[in-house]
PDB file of C-alpha atoms in Angstrom:
ATOM      1  CA  MET K 126      88.718  79.886  99.199  1.00 80.00           C
ATOM      2  CA  SER K 127      91.798  80.775 101.244  1.00 87.00           C
ATOM      3  CA  GLU K 128      94.913  82.131  99.593  1.00 87.00           C
ATOM      4  CA  LYS K 129      96.715  78.916 100.505  1.00 87.00           C
ATOM      5  CA  ASP K 130      94.087  76.960  98.537  1.00 90.00           C
ATOM      6  CA  ILE K 131      94.437  79.398  95.650  1.00 92.00           C
ATOM      7  CA  ILE K 132      98.228  78.930  95.612  1.00 91.00           C
ATOM      8  CA  SER K 133      97.808  75.165  95.651  1.00 91.00           C
ATOM      9  CA  ALA K 134      95.409  75.347  92.693  1.00 93.00           C
ATOM     10  CA  VAL K 135      97.776  77.669  90.789  1.00 92.00           C
ATOM     11  CA  MET K 136     100.579  75.170  91.300  1.00 93.00           C
ATOM     12  CA  LYS K 137      98.371  72.603  89.570  1.00 93.00           C
ATOM     13  CA  GLY K 138      97.791  74.927  86.609  1.00 94.00           C
ATOM     14  CA  ASP K 139      94.322  76.254  87.490  1.00 93.00           C
ATOM     15  CA  ARG K 140      93.930  79.484  85.471  1.00 94.00           C
ATOM     16  CA  LYS K 141      90.860  80.644  87.397  1.00 95.00           C
ATOM     17  CA  ALA K 142      92.796  80.362  90.660  1.00 93.00           C
ATOM     18  CA  PHE K 143      95.630  82.334  89.083  1.00 94.00           C
ATOM     19  CA  GLU K 144      93.175  85.053  88.061  1.00 94.00           C
ATOM     20  CA  GLU K 145      91.894  85.145  91.643  1.00 94.00           C
ATOM     21  CA  LEU K 146      95.457  85.457  92.970  1.00 93.00           C
ATOM     22  CA  TYR K 147      96.061  88.239  90.457  1.00 94.00           C
ATOM     23  CA  ARG K 148      92.911  90.124  91.535  1.00 92.00           C
ATOM     24  CA  LEU K 149      93.783  89.635  95.182  1.00 91.00           C
ATOM     25  CA  HIS K 150      97.180  91.356  94.928  1.00 92.00           C
ATOM     26  CA  TRP K 151      96.983  93.524  91.784  1.00 92.00           C
ATOM     27  CA  ALA K 152      96.023  96.916  93.244  1.00 91.00           C
ATOM     28  CA  ASN K 153      98.411  96.835  96.202  1.00 90.00           C
ATOM     29  CA  LEU K 154     101.344  95.732  94.068  1.00 92.00           C
ATOM     30  CA  VAL K 155     100.706  98.382  91.406  1.00 92.00           C
ATOM     31  CA  GLY K 156     100.582 101.019  94.138  1.00 90.00           C
ATOM     32  CA  TYR K 157     103.817  99.725  95.653  1.00 89.00           C
ATOM     33  CA  ALA K 158     105.550  99.656  92.247  1.00 90.00           C
ATOM     34  CA  SER K 159     104.305 103.200  91.592  1.00 89.00           C
ATOM     35  CA  LEU K 160     105.981 104.430  94.749  1.00 86.00           C
ATOM     36  CA  ILE K 161     109.311 103.018  93.637  1.00 86.00           C
ATOM     37  CA  ALA K 162     109.457 103.144  89.832  1.00 85.00           C
ATOM     38  CA  GLY K 163     106.652 105.589  89.099  1.00 84.00           C
ATOM     39  CA  PRO K 164     103.207 105.115  87.595  1.00 86.00           C
ATOM     40  CA  LYS K 165     104.590 104.849  84.057  1.00 88.00           C
ATOM     41  CA  HIS K 166     106.200 101.469  84.780  1.00 89.00           C
ATOM     42  CA  SER K 167     104.130 100.096  87.665  1.00 91.00           C
ATOM     43  CA  LYS K 168     101.573  98.059  85.706  1.00 94.00           C
ATOM     44  CA  ASP K 169     104.246  96.525  83.484  1.00 94.00           C
ATOM     45  CA  ILE K 170     106.267  95.531  86.529  1.00 95.00           C
ATOM     46  CA  VAL K 171     103.306  93.798  88.168  1.00 95.00           C
ATOM     47  CA  HIS K 172     102.326  92.088  84.900  1.00 95.00           C
ATOM     48  CA  ASP K 173     105.882  90.775  84.539  1.00 95.00           C
ATOM     49  CA  ILE K 174     105.910  89.501  88.123  1.00 96.00           C
ATOM     50  CA  PHE K 175     102.670  87.596  87.639  1.00 95.00           C
ATOM     51  CA  LEU K 176     103.917  86.212  84.343  1.00 95.00           C
ATOM     52  CA  LYS K 177     106.948  84.822  86.187  1.00 94.00           C
ATOM     53  CA  VAL K 178     104.685  83.406  88.894  1.00 94.00           C
ATOM     54  CA  TRP K 179     102.615  81.602  86.268  1.00 94.00           C
ATOM     55  CA  LEU K 180     105.631  80.315  84.347  1.00 94.00           C
ATOM     56  CA  ASN K 181     107.245  79.057  87.570  1.00 92.00           C
ATOM     57  CA  ARG K 182     104.018  77.945  89.266  1.00 92.00           C
ATOM     58  CA  THR K 183     105.235  74.388  89.813  1.00 90.00           C
ATOM     59  CA  SER K 184     108.104  75.646  91.962  1.00 89.00           C
ATOM     60  CA  LEU K 185     105.915  77.807  94.226  1.00 87.00           C
ATOM     61  CA  GLN K 186     105.866  76.931  97.894  1.00 84.00           C
ATOM     62  CA  GLU K 187     102.519  76.203  99.496  1.00 79.00           C
ATOM     63  CA  LYS K 188     102.349  79.053 101.952  1.00 81.00           C
ATOM     64  CA  ASP K 189      99.445  80.949 103.451  1.00 78.00           C
ATOM     65  CA  THR K 190     100.205  83.963 101.260  1.00 83.00           C
ATOM     66  CA  LEU K 191     102.494  85.080  98.452  1.00 87.00           C
ATOM     67  CA  ARG K 192     102.358  88.702  99.557  1.00 88.00           C
ATOM     68  CA  PRO K 193     105.914  88.959 100.981  1.00 88.00           C
ATOM     69  CA  TYR K 194     107.339  87.211  97.911  1.00 90.00           C
ATOM     70  CA  LEU K 195     105.374  89.435  95.538  1.00 93.00           C
ATOM     71  CA  MET K 196     106.358  92.619  97.372  1.00 91.00           C
ATOM     72  CA  ARG K 197     110.028  91.665  97.268  1.00 91.00           C
ATOM     73  CA  ALA K 198     109.742  90.791  93.568  1.00 93.00           C
ATOM     74  CA  VAL K 199     108.094  94.161  92.835  1.00 93.00           C
ATOM     75  CA  TYR K 200     110.798  95.968  94.764  1.00 91.00           C
ATOM     76  CA  ASN K 201     113.621  94.190  92.936  1.00 92.00           C
ATOM     77  CA  MET K 202     112.061  94.591  89.496  1.00 93.00           C
ATOM     78  CA  SER K 203     111.342  98.264  90.189  1.00 91.00           C
ATOM     79  CA  LEU K 204     115.004  98.831  90.974  1.00 88.00           C
ATOM     80  CA  ASN K 205     115.947  97.063  87.747  1.00 89.00           C
ATOM     81  CA  VAL K 206     113.605  99.351  85.816  1.00 88.00           C
ATOM     82  CA  LEU K 207     115.165 102.405  87.452  1.00 82.00           C
ATOM     83  CA  ARG K 208     118.659 101.162  86.571  1.00 81.00           C
ATOM     84  CA  ASN K 209     117.720 100.420  82.969  1.00 80.00           C
ATOM     85  CA  THR K 210     115.965 103.752  82.594  1.00 74.00           C
ATOM     86  CA  ALA K 211     119.047 105.531  83.932  1.00 64.00           C
ATOM     87  CA  ARG K 212     121.239 103.852  81.301  1.00 63.00           C
ATOM     88  CA  GLN K 213     118.943 104.979  78.500  1.00 60.00           C
ATOM     89  CA  GLN K 214     118.707 108.606  79.590  1.00 58.00           C
ATOM     90  CA  PRO K 215     121.105 111.402  78.709  1.00 60.00           C
ATOM     91  CA  VAL K 216     123.670 112.502  81.271  1.00 52.00           C
ATOM     92  CA  ASP K 217     121.655 115.574  82.325  1.00 54.00           C
ATOM     93  CA  ASN K 218     118.989 113.249  83.742  1.00 65.00           C
ATOM     94  CA  LEU K 219     121.563 111.130  85.549  1.00 59.00           C
ATOM     95  CA  LEU K 220     121.237 113.071  88.793  1.00 60.00           C
ATOM     96  CA  ASP K 221     117.446 112.757  88.711  1.00 66.00           C
ATOM     97  CA  ASN K 222     117.751 109.013  88.202  1.00 65.00           C
ATOM     98  CA  GLN K 223     120.229 108.671  91.058  1.00 64.00           C
ATOM     99  CA  ILE K 224     117.833 110.545  93.317  1.00 64.00           C
ATOM    100  CA  ASP K 225     114.979 108.250  92.238  1.00 67.00           C
ATOM    101  CA  PHE K 226     117.130 105.189  92.905  1.00 66.00           C
ATOM    102  CA  LEU K 227     118.107 106.404  96.381  1.00 65.00           C
ATOM    103  CA  ALA K 228     114.491 107.269  97.174  1.00 65.00           C
ATOM    104  CA  ALA K 229     113.413 103.790  96.083  1.00 65.00           C
ATOM    105  CA  GLN K 230     115.682 102.268  98.685  1.00 65.00           C
ATOM    106  CA  GLU K 231     113.331 103.685 101.317  1.00 65.00           C
ATOM    107  CA  TYR K 232     110.824 101.028 100.225  1.00 64.00           C
ATOM    108  CA  ASP K 233     113.273  98.164 100.738  1.00 68.00           C
ATOM    109  CA  PRO K 234     111.753  95.798 103.313  1.00 64.00           C
ATOM    110  CA  ASP K 235     115.179  95.384 104.893  1.00 65.00           C
ATOM    111  CA  ARG K 236     115.607  99.135 105.391  1.00 65.00           C
ATOM    112  CA  SER K 237     112.114 100.555 105.806  1.00 65.00           C
ATOM    113  CA  GLU K 238     110.337 100.219 109.129  1.00 67.00           C
ATOM    114  CA  ILE K 239     106.927 100.663 107.489  1.00 62.00           C
ATOM    115  CA  ILE K 240     107.512  97.955 104.887  1.00 64.00           C
ATOM    116  CA  ARG K 241     109.050  95.724 107.557  1.00 62.00           C
ATOM    117  CA  ARG K 242     105.881  96.120 109.625  1.00 65.00           C
ATOM    118  CA  LEU K 243     103.818  94.939 106.656  1.00 63.00           C
ATOM    119  CA  TYR K 244     105.946  91.800 106.561  1.00 63.00           C
ATOM    120  CA  ASP K 245     105.801  91.448 110.359  1.00 65.00           C
ATOM    121  CA  ASN K 246     102.008  91.716 110.364  1.00 64.00           C
ATOM    122  CA  GLU K 247     101.846  88.954 107.771  1.00 68.00           C
ATOM    123  CA  THR K 248     104.122  86.797 109.950  1.00 66.00           C
ATOM    124  CA  LYS K 249     102.002  87.496 113.047  1.00 69.00           C
ATOM    125  CA  VAL K 250      98.902  86.305 111.217  1.00 70.00           C
ATOM    126  CA  GLN K 251     100.685  83.099 110.203  1.00 71.00           C
ATOM    127  CA  ILE K 252     101.902  82.478 113.775  1.00 70.00           C
ATOM    128  CA  GLU K 253      98.412  83.078 115.199  1.00 76.00           C
ATOM    129  CA  ASP K 254      96.926  80.656 112.674  1.00 77.00           C
ATOM    130  CA  ALA K 255      99.486  78.014 113.654  1.00 77.00           C
ATOM    131  CA  VAL K 256      98.910  78.571 117.391  1.00 75.00           C
ATOM    132  CA  ARG K 257      95.134  78.215 116.913  1.00 81.00           C
ATOM    133  CA  GLN K 258      95.734  74.723 115.553  1.00 85.00           C
ATOM    134  CA  LEU K 259      97.442  73.625 118.791  1.00 79.00           C
ATOM    135  CA  PRO K 260      95.510  71.942 121.620  1.00 84.00           C
ATOM    136  CA  GLU K 261      94.038  74.509 124.033  1.00 83.00           C
ATOM    137  CA  ARG K 262      96.572  73.917 126.834  1.00 80.00           C
ATOM    138  CA  CYS K 263      99.483  74.182 124.380  1.00 77.00           C
ATOM    139  CA  GLN K 264      98.044  77.462 123.093  1.00 73.00           C
ATOM    140  CA  ILE K 265      97.971  78.898 126.589  1.00 77.00           C
ATOM    141  CA  ILE K 266     101.537  77.784 127.331  1.00 74.00           C
ATOM    142  CA  PHE K 267     102.836  79.088 124.008  1.00 68.00           C
ATOM    143  CA  ARG K 268     101.175  82.485 124.410  1.00 70.00           C
ATOM    144  CA  GLN K 269     102.357  82.911 128.004  1.00 71.00           C
ATOM    145  CA  SER K 270     105.889  81.762 127.258  1.00 68.00           C
ATOM    146  CA  TYR K 271     106.632  83.334 123.898  1.00 60.00           C
ATOM    147  CA  MET K 272     104.200  86.207 123.548  1.00 59.00           C
ATOM    148  CA  ASP K 273     103.865  87.390 127.143  1.00 60.00           C
ATOM    149  CA  GLY K 274     107.512  86.686 128.021  1.00 61.00           C
ATOM    150  CA  LYS K 275     106.788  84.549 131.075  1.00 63.00           C
ATOM    151  CA  SER K 276     109.297  81.989 132.275  1.00 61.00           C
ATOM    152  CA  HIS K 277     108.659  78.245 132.168  1.00 57.00           C
ATOM    153  CA  LYS K 278     108.072  78.219 135.943  1.00 61.00           C
ATOM    154  CA  GLU K 279     105.436  80.939 135.745  1.00 61.00           C
TER     155      GLU K 279
END
């Protein structure tokens, strides 16, 4: 079953499909959250994200993957955890928390080349899938024009 099919089933309330979606992304998202907010909070962050996905399943968009959405959600929630943790800590830990917060910004998809490449790779896969659905001649024209940079005359 493709991830798109899984997303469609989740939107209809299929718990088994939701569990499959969870298993599909769990490890990567926990690792990503660990990089930003630390291992202490990473599992809670990912649990909370998936809870929100389930509660808002009817408003999901039928896409090929939820990976970019989930990564962005983990990033944002991780920053929220860092902010909330900083408020609860004594002043002597304030500098440590500010350093953690600044370091977490390195994992922002809008600022990090590595994270941006993860998103770009996902987009490339989606474009290739769409191009494969075109008639053969259209595929050739599209690839030569947009991917190889050839002019319309060429």
